[in-house]
Amino acid sequence: MSSISRRDFNKLLLAGSAGVAFGVFGSGSQGFAAQKRVVVIGGGFGGAATAKYLKKLDPSITVTLVEPKAAYATCPFSNWVLADLRTMPQITQTYSALAHRHGIKVIGDTATAIDPVKGTVTLKGGRTLGYDRLVVSPGIDFKWSAIEGYSQALAESKMPHAYQAGVQTQLLHKQLHAMKDGGTVLICPPANPFRCPPGPYERASLVAHYLKKKKPNSKVIILDPKEKFSKQGLFTKGWQRLYPGMIEWRGATTGGKILSVDGAAMTVKTDLGEVKGDVINIIPPQKAGQIAFTAGLTDESGWCPVNPMSFESTIHKNIHVIGDACKAGAMPKSGFAASSQGKVAAAAIVMLLRGQEPAPPSLVNTCYSLVGTDYGISVAGVYQFTANGIVEIPGSGGLTPIDASDDQLAQEAMFAEGWYTNIVRDIWG
Amino acid sequence: MPSYLQASLVAGMVAAASVTCSSQGYGASTAAGVNPRGQVLSLSCAGCHGTDGKSASIIPSIYGKSAEYIESALKDFKSGARVSTVMARHAKGYSDEEIHLIAEYFGSVGKKTGKTGGRK
Ligand SMILES: Cc1cc2nc3c(=O)[nH]c(=O)nc-3n(C[C@H](O)[C@H](O)[C@H](O)COP(=O)(O)OP(=O)(O)OC[C@H]3O[C@@H](n4cnc5c(N)ncnc54)[C@H](O)[C@@H]3O)c2cc1C
């Protein structure tokens, strides 16, 4: 690995402290009379965290948050809703604390265009906002035409994705509850990369949790184009222990690859034949949110390349892209990662607006998954920025041990709940 | 390594080294003497432990704990001397120096008075 080693890092640190006049840093905020304006597009995990931490780190900055939804349902814990372990109101966040307690201007609108040269954002409602720095955190959009027979209309009627929480979660919940005992639920995740790599498998677990209690003759089949998946060993062990015979996973070589779907017949065609489902959850392939494309922030991958020091776009200056929409190396597309990136971007923007260089980033992720009510598992990662981009720090992070005791698993389930309580307060509270 | 990365990293380290002079430069809400590197390292912790380390759940608070306590706890998580579910996996991602910076940051946040400490 050709990264900057810790030794080099320390050498640079020493060189810096010996050789640079400290006066550079002494100019302070009073030196900048003009109010600096930062606009944030998107009030999800990434955008809301950035807005809040910008204000926290430098209250003199004017921060405007543009988000069309007045109430944001979190994807984290939306799988819990499917199993009646949470209600929709319990996973719904609002912007009132950000507006009233933290002094952020919250605008309920959608950004439709960005002019990176003039430094302006145009809103659907007709307003134009000027910025010194812009943060773009629009999350994901779906590739509707990637699967033959599938469409947005089908997702909104018969085959919900439930991969943006809200009405989609409610639709899938309704279908699961209406299903007869003995039915089959198909869960069809996409290939990598996609939002929340353990998400479809936590979903399979919690759907099975619900079925075991209410419709014990039913089953869940996962049709997966991948050869392996996130936390696979831990999930598989949990399924055997809690839901024996209920969850079947078919991978790339065992008929998991979807060729087409038929909404009228409620079938999914794979390379090994047709599978019928009573409830069909298609999670389509994804790309960065639309505004990232409109603004020319994406590359050929469909995601946004950034400089990990500050998450500034490598395509357009003064625009930072964070969260699921950006390419963040080894970091997964998770809410935790999006908020961690948001904090790094906020700290960097505060420095950059003062004409100073940001401190090296520190990035973290923890994703809990619930396999059953007293059965939690997790994956953690601590990341550094090297010449190879964002990489995991060797020796750190990793999974819940495969031989974790029941006590540990129960503790992780409690910590999952504790995590949710704290992170939503950290971002929207 | 691409030169733009090298340049920005070097500049970043310089900023990180400005421990003794960061108070005016780093923002009204950071206490005097707050090290920007320590701050950036510490902001991540809030994702589980709450803003400024103030937990509203079963996860332990960091807020109000002394720097000495936090430093020894993190080192014990890292070595395995203290048993944990997830903390060892995190603590192993930080050098002893970084652990010191994180401990110093939370030690100072807990001592602050006034409205800069986050909610309640
Ligand atoms: C089932 C499921 C379970 C998950 N569980 C976890 C978990 O346990 N832990 C975890 O860390 N992550 C989890 N995730 C992942 C997490 O939800 C995402 O990674 C996270 O939401 C990404 O944050 P973001 O800010 O990039 O996007 P989002 O949170 O999607 O926010 C984007 C926001 O931008 C707004 N927006 C989009 N375009 C515009 C525009 N043009 N103008 C204005 N606003 C706009 C949208 O309305 C939206 O509110 C889960 C995801 C799913 C689907």
PDB file of N, CA and C and ligand atoms in Angstrom, chain A residues 41-47 66-69 72 75-76 78-79 109-111 137-139 163 195-196 203 291 323-324 333-336 338 367-368 419, ligand 1:
ATOM      1  N   ILE A  41     -27.849  21.041  -0.242  1.00  0.00           N
ATOM      2  CA  ILE A  41     -28.970  20.413  -0.964  1.00  0.00           C
ATOM      3  C   ILE A  41     -29.180  19.016  -0.402  1.00  0.00           C
ATOM      4  N   GLY A  42     -30.366  18.795   0.179  1.00  0.00           N
ATOM      5  CA  GLY A  42     -30.712  17.477   0.723  1.00  0.00           C
ATOM      6  C   GLY A  42     -30.615  17.458   2.238  1.00  0.00           C
ATOM      7  N   GLY A  43     -31.715  17.109   2.898  1.00  0.00           N
ATOM      8  CA  GLY A  43     -31.754  17.087   4.367  1.00  0.00           C
ATOM      9  C   GLY A  43     -31.760  15.675   4.931  1.00  0.00           C
ATOM     10  N   GLY A  44     -31.051  14.755   4.273  1.00  0.00           N
ATOM     11  CA  GLY A  44     -30.911  13.386   4.783  1.00  0.00           C
ATOM     12  C   GLY A  44     -29.727  13.288   5.736  1.00  0.00           C
ATOM     13  N   PHE A  45     -29.220  12.072   5.909  1.00  0.00           N
ATOM     14  CA  PHE A  45     -28.127  11.843   6.856  1.00  0.00           C
ATOM     15  C   PHE A  45     -26.907  12.718   6.562  1.00  0.00           C
ATOM     16  N   GLY A  46     -26.567  12.863   5.284  1.00  0.00           N
ATOM     17  CA  GLY A  46     -25.391  13.652   4.939  1.00  0.00           C
ATOM     18  C   GLY A  46     -25.652  15.145   5.062  1.00  0.00           C
ATOM     19  N   GLY A  47     -26.689  15.627   4.379  1.00  0.00           N
ATOM     20  CA  GLY A  47     -26.938  17.070   4.293  1.00  0.00           C
ATOM     21  C   GLY A  47     -27.299  17.688   5.635  1.00  0.00           C
ATOM     22  N   VAL A  66     -31.803  23.069   1.711  1.00  0.00           N
ATOM     23  CA  VAL A  66     -32.907  22.907   0.761  1.00  0.00           C
ATOM     24  C   VAL A  66     -33.340  21.439   0.769  1.00  0.00           C
ATOM     25  N   GLU A  67     -34.585  21.196   1.130  1.00  0.00           N
ATOM     26  CA  GLU A  67     -35.104  19.820   1.221  1.00  0.00           C
ATOM     27  C   GLU A  67     -36.616  19.884   0.979  1.00  0.00           C
ATOM     28  N   PRO A  68     -37.124  19.123  -0.015  1.00  0.00           N
ATOM     29  CA  PRO A  68     -38.558  19.226  -0.318  1.00  0.00           C
ATOM     30  C   PRO A  68     -39.465  18.615   0.747  1.00  0.00           C
ATOM     31  N   LYS A  69     -38.962  17.609   1.471  1.00  0.00           N
ATOM     32  CA  LYS A  69     -39.845  16.916   2.418  1.00  0.00           C
ATOM     33  C   LYS A  69     -39.862  17.647   3.758  1.00  0.00           C
ATOM     34  N   TYR A  72     -38.899  13.600   7.164  1.00  0.00           N
ATOM     35  CA  TYR A  72     -37.969  12.663   6.528  1.00  0.00           C
ATOM     36  C   TYR A  72     -38.012  11.347   7.294  1.00  0.00           C
ATOM     37  N   CYS A  75     -34.300   5.557   6.422  1.00  0.00           N
ATOM     38  CA  CYS A  75     -34.183   4.154   5.991  1.00  0.00           C
ATOM     39  C   CYS A  75     -33.707   3.282   7.151  1.00  0.00           C
ATOM     40  N   PRO A  76     -32.686   3.735   7.918  1.00  0.00           N
ATOM     41  CA  PRO A  76     -32.348   2.956   9.094  1.00  0.00           C
ATOM     42  C   PRO A  76     -33.594   2.765   9.971  1.00  0.00           C
ATOM     43  N   SER A  78     -36.218   1.259   9.071  1.00  0.00           N
ATOM     44  CA  SER A  78     -37.437   1.036   8.286  1.00  0.00           C
ATOM     45  C   SER A  78     -37.701  -0.466   8.143  1.00  0.00           C
ATOM     46  N   ASN A  79     -36.643  -1.283   8.190  1.00  0.00           N
ATOM     47  CA  ASN A  79     -36.875  -2.737   8.194  1.00  0.00           C
ATOM     48  C   ASN A  79     -37.563  -3.173   9.495  1.00  0.00           C
ATOM     49  N   ASP A 109     -38.061  23.024  -0.655  1.00  0.00           N
ATOM     50  CA  ASP A 109     -38.105  23.111  -2.119  1.00  0.00           C
ATOM     51  C   ASP A 109     -37.077  22.128  -2.684  1.00  0.00           C
ATOM     52  N   THR A 110     -37.087  22.006  -4.012  1.00  0.00           N
ATOM     53  CA  THR A 110     -36.172  21.090  -4.687  1.00  0.00           C
ATOM     54  C   THR A 110     -35.197  21.900  -5.538  1.00  0.00           C
ATOM     55  N   ALA A 111     -33.922  21.581  -5.465  1.00  0.00           N
ATOM     56  CA  ALA A 111     -32.936  22.242  -6.328  1.00  0.00           C
ATOM     57  C   ALA A 111     -33.055  21.640  -7.733  1.00  0.00           C
ATOM     58  N   SER A 137     -26.012  16.593  -1.179  1.00  0.00           N
ATOM     59  CA  SER A 137     -26.200  15.270  -0.554  1.00  0.00           C
ATOM     60  C   SER A 137     -27.588  14.728  -0.915  1.00  0.00           C
ATOM     61  N   PRO A 138     -27.781  14.419  -2.216  1.00  0.00           N
ATOM     62  CA  PRO A 138     -29.131  14.075  -2.684  1.00  0.00           C
ATOM     63  C   PRO A 138     -29.469  12.595  -2.554  1.00  0.00           C
ATOM     64  N   GLY A 139     -28.541  11.786  -2.030  1.00  0.00           N
ATOM     65  CA  GLY A 139     -28.823  10.356  -1.931  1.00  0.00           C
ATOM     66  C   GLY A 139     -28.836   9.693  -3.303  1.00  0.00           C
ATOM     67  N   TYR A 163     -36.637   1.263  -0.671  1.00  0.00           N
ATOM     68  CA  TYR A 163     -35.231   1.621  -0.456  1.00  0.00           C
ATOM     69  C   TYR A 163     -35.050   3.127  -0.331  1.00  0.00           C
ATOM     70  N   ARG A 195     -26.825   1.358  -1.930  1.00  0.00           N
ATOM     71  CA  ARG A 195     -27.097   1.897  -0.596  1.00  0.00           C
ATOM     72  C   ARG A 195     -27.238   0.765   0.415  1.00  0.00           C
ATOM     73  N   CYS A 196     -26.550   0.885   1.541  1.00  0.00           N
ATOM     74  CA  CYS A 196     -26.688  -0.030   2.669  1.00  0.00           C
ATOM     75  C   CYS A 196     -26.510  -1.504   2.300  1.00  0.00           C
ATOM     76  N   ARG A 203     -33.440  -6.994   6.081  1.00  0.00           N
ATOM     77  CA  ARG A 203     -34.855  -7.028   5.702  1.00  0.00           C
ATOM     78  C   ARG A 203     -35.364  -8.467   5.678  1.00  0.00           C
ATOM     79  N   ILE A 291     -30.004  15.513  -9.202  1.00  0.00           N
ATOM     80  CA  ILE A 291     -29.371  16.832  -9.273  1.00  0.00           C
ATOM     81  C   ILE A 291     -27.856  16.721  -9.528  1.00  0.00           C
ATOM     82  N   GLY A 323     -22.182  11.624   1.131  1.00  0.00           N
ATOM     83  CA  GLY A 323     -23.231  10.625   1.289  1.00  0.00           C
ATOM     84  C   GLY A 323     -23.237   9.612   0.156  1.00  0.00           C
ATOM     85  N   ASP A 324     -24.386   8.979  -0.018  1.00  0.00           N
ATOM     86  CA  ASP A 324     -24.504   7.906  -1.003  1.00  0.00           C
ATOM     87  C   ASP A 324     -24.074   8.351  -2.405  1.00  0.00           C
ATOM     88  N   LYS A 333     -22.049   2.837   1.461  1.00  0.00           N
ATOM     89  CA  LYS A 333     -23.086   3.866   1.373  1.00  0.00           C
ATOM     90  C   LYS A 333     -24.043   3.658   2.535  1.00  0.00           C
ATOM     91  N   SER A 334     -23.749   4.339   3.650  1.00  0.00           N
ATOM     92  CA  SER A 334     -24.597   4.201   4.836  1.00  0.00           C
ATOM     93  C   SER A 334     -24.905   5.574   5.408  1.00  0.00           C
ATOM     94  N   GLY A 335     -25.930   5.626   6.249  1.00  0.00           N
ATOM     95  CA  GLY A 335     -26.289   6.876   6.897  1.00  0.00           C
ATOM     96  C   GLY A 335     -25.179   7.337   7.834  1.00  0.00           C
ATOM     97  N   PHE A 336     -24.585   6.386   8.538  1.00  0.00           N
ATOM     98  CA  PHE A 336     -23.485   6.731   9.441  1.00  0.00           C
ATOM     99  C   PHE A 336     -22.337   7.326   8.636  1.00  0.00           C
ATOM    100  N   ALA A 338     -22.472   8.733   5.692  1.00  0.00           N
ATOM    101  CA  ALA A 338     -22.879  10.035   5.143  1.00  0.00           C
ATOM    102  C   ALA A 338     -22.716  11.132   6.195  1.00  0.00           C
ATOM    103  N   CYS A 367     -22.380  -0.077  11.082  1.00  0.00           N
ATOM    104  CA  CYS A 367     -23.721  -0.459  10.642  1.00  0.00           C
ATOM    105  C   CYS A 367     -24.190  -1.645  11.459  1.00  0.00           C
ATOM    106  N   TYR A 368     -25.235  -1.416  12.232  1.00  0.00           N
ATOM    107  CA  TYR A 368     -25.876  -2.500  12.967  1.00  0.00           C
ATOM    108  C   TYR A 368     -26.949  -3.120  12.086  1.00  0.00           C
ATOM    109  N   TRP A 419     -27.799   3.419  19.213  1.00  0.00           N
ATOM    110  CA  TRP A 419     -27.192   4.138  18.082  1.00  0.00           C
ATOM    111  C   TRP A 419     -28.239   4.995  17.381  1.00  0.00           C
TER     112      TRP A 419
HETATM  113  C1  LIG C   1     -33.593  -0.542   4.275  1.00  0.00           C
HETATM  114  C2  LIG C   1     -32.430   0.328   4.599  1.00  0.00           C
HETATM  115  C3  LIG C   1     -31.815   0.235   5.837  1.00  0.00           C
HETATM  116  C4  LIG C   1     -30.724   1.036   6.147  1.00  0.00           C
HETATM  117  N1  LIG C   1     -30.154   0.915   7.378  1.00  0.00           N
HETATM  118  C5  LIG C   1     -29.076   1.667   7.696  1.00  0.00           C
HETATM  119  C6  LIG C   1     -28.480   1.563   8.980  1.00  0.00           C
HETATM  120  O1  LIG C   1     -28.917   0.781   9.836  1.00  0.00           O
HETATM  121  N2  LIG C   1     -27.409   2.336   9.250  1.00  0.00           N
HETATM  122  C7  LIG C   1     -26.908   3.221   8.342  1.00  0.00           C
HETATM  123  O2  LIG C   1     -25.940   3.904   8.655  1.00  0.00           O
HETATM  124  N3  LIG C   1     -27.461   3.350   7.103  1.00  0.00           N
HETATM  125  C8  LIG C   1     -28.528   2.600   6.757  1.00  0.00           C
HETATM  126  N4  LIG C   1     -29.112   2.736   5.513  1.00  0.00           N
HETATM  127  C9  LIG C   1     -28.492   3.635   4.506  1.00  0.00           C
HETATM  128  C10 LIG C   1     -28.889   5.098   4.646  1.00  0.00           C
HETATM  129  O3  LIG C   1     -30.279   5.241   4.623  1.00  0.00           O
HETATM  130  C11 LIG C   1     -28.284   5.934   3.518  1.00  0.00           C
HETATM  131  O4  LIG C   1     -26.959   5.577   3.311  1.00  0.00           O
HETATM  132  C12 LIG C   1     -28.367   7.426   3.862  1.00  0.00           C
HETATM  133  O5  LIG C   1     -29.720   7.807   3.892  1.00  0.00           O
HETATM  134  C13 LIG C   1     -27.564   8.275   2.888  1.00  0.00           C
HETATM  135  O6  LIG C   1     -27.662   9.635   3.226  1.00  0.00           O
HETATM  136  P1  LIG C   1     -27.675  10.754   2.078  1.00  0.00           P
HETATM  137  O7  LIG C   1     -27.658  12.064   2.772  1.00  0.00           O
HETATM  138  O8  LIG C   1     -26.637  10.437   1.084  1.00  0.00           O
HETATM  139  O9  LIG C   1     -29.062  10.515   1.330  1.00  0.00           O
HETATM  140  P2  LIG C   1     -30.559  10.550   1.902  1.00  0.00           P
HETATM  141  O10 LIG C   1     -30.584  10.234   3.329  1.00  0.00           O
HETATM  142  O11 LIG C   1     -31.379   9.753   0.970  1.00  0.00           O
HETATM  143  O12 LIG C   1     -30.971  12.064   1.786  1.00  0.00           O
HETATM  144  C14 LIG C   1     -31.108  12.709   0.550  1.00  0.00           C
HETATM  145  C15 LIG C   1     -32.124  13.829   0.710  1.00  0.00           C
HETATM  146  O13 LIG C   1     -31.942  14.734  -0.368  1.00  0.00           O
HETATM  147  C16 LIG C   1     -33.199  15.182  -0.796  1.00  0.00           C
HETATM  148  N5  LIG C   1     -33.024  15.616  -2.190  1.00  0.00           N
HETATM  149  C17 LIG C   1     -32.725  14.855  -3.265  1.00  0.00           C
HETATM  150  N6  LIG C   1     -32.634  15.619  -4.365  1.00  0.00           N
HETATM  151  C18 LIG C   1     -32.849  16.892  -3.977  1.00  0.00           C
HETATM  152  C19 LIG C   1     -32.890  18.136  -4.666  1.00  0.00           C
HETATM  153  N7  LIG C   1     -32.690  18.216  -5.976  1.00  0.00           N
HETATM  154  N8  LIG C   1     -33.158  19.267  -3.949  1.00  0.00           N
HETATM  155  C20 LIG C   1     -33.370  19.201  -2.610  1.00  0.00           C
HETATM  156  N9  LIG C   1     -33.344  18.048  -1.921  1.00  0.00           N
HETATM  157  C21 LIG C   1     -33.087  16.902  -2.579  1.00  0.00           C
HETATM  158  C22 LIG C   1     -34.123  13.994  -0.623  1.00  0.00           C
HETATM  159  O14 LIG C   1     -35.477  14.407  -0.478  1.00  0.00           O
HETATM  160  C23 LIG C   1     -33.566  13.352   0.646  1.00  0.00           C
HETATM  161  O15 LIG C   1     -34.248  13.775   1.797  1.00  0.00           O
HETATM  162  C24 LIG C   1     -30.232   1.959   5.189  1.00  0.00           C
HETATM  163  C25 LIG C   1     -30.851   2.053   3.948  1.00  0.00           C
HETATM  164  C26 LIG C   1     -31.936   1.255   3.637  1.00  0.00           C
HETATM  165  C27 LIG C   1     -32.581   1.401   2.304  1.00  0.00           C
END
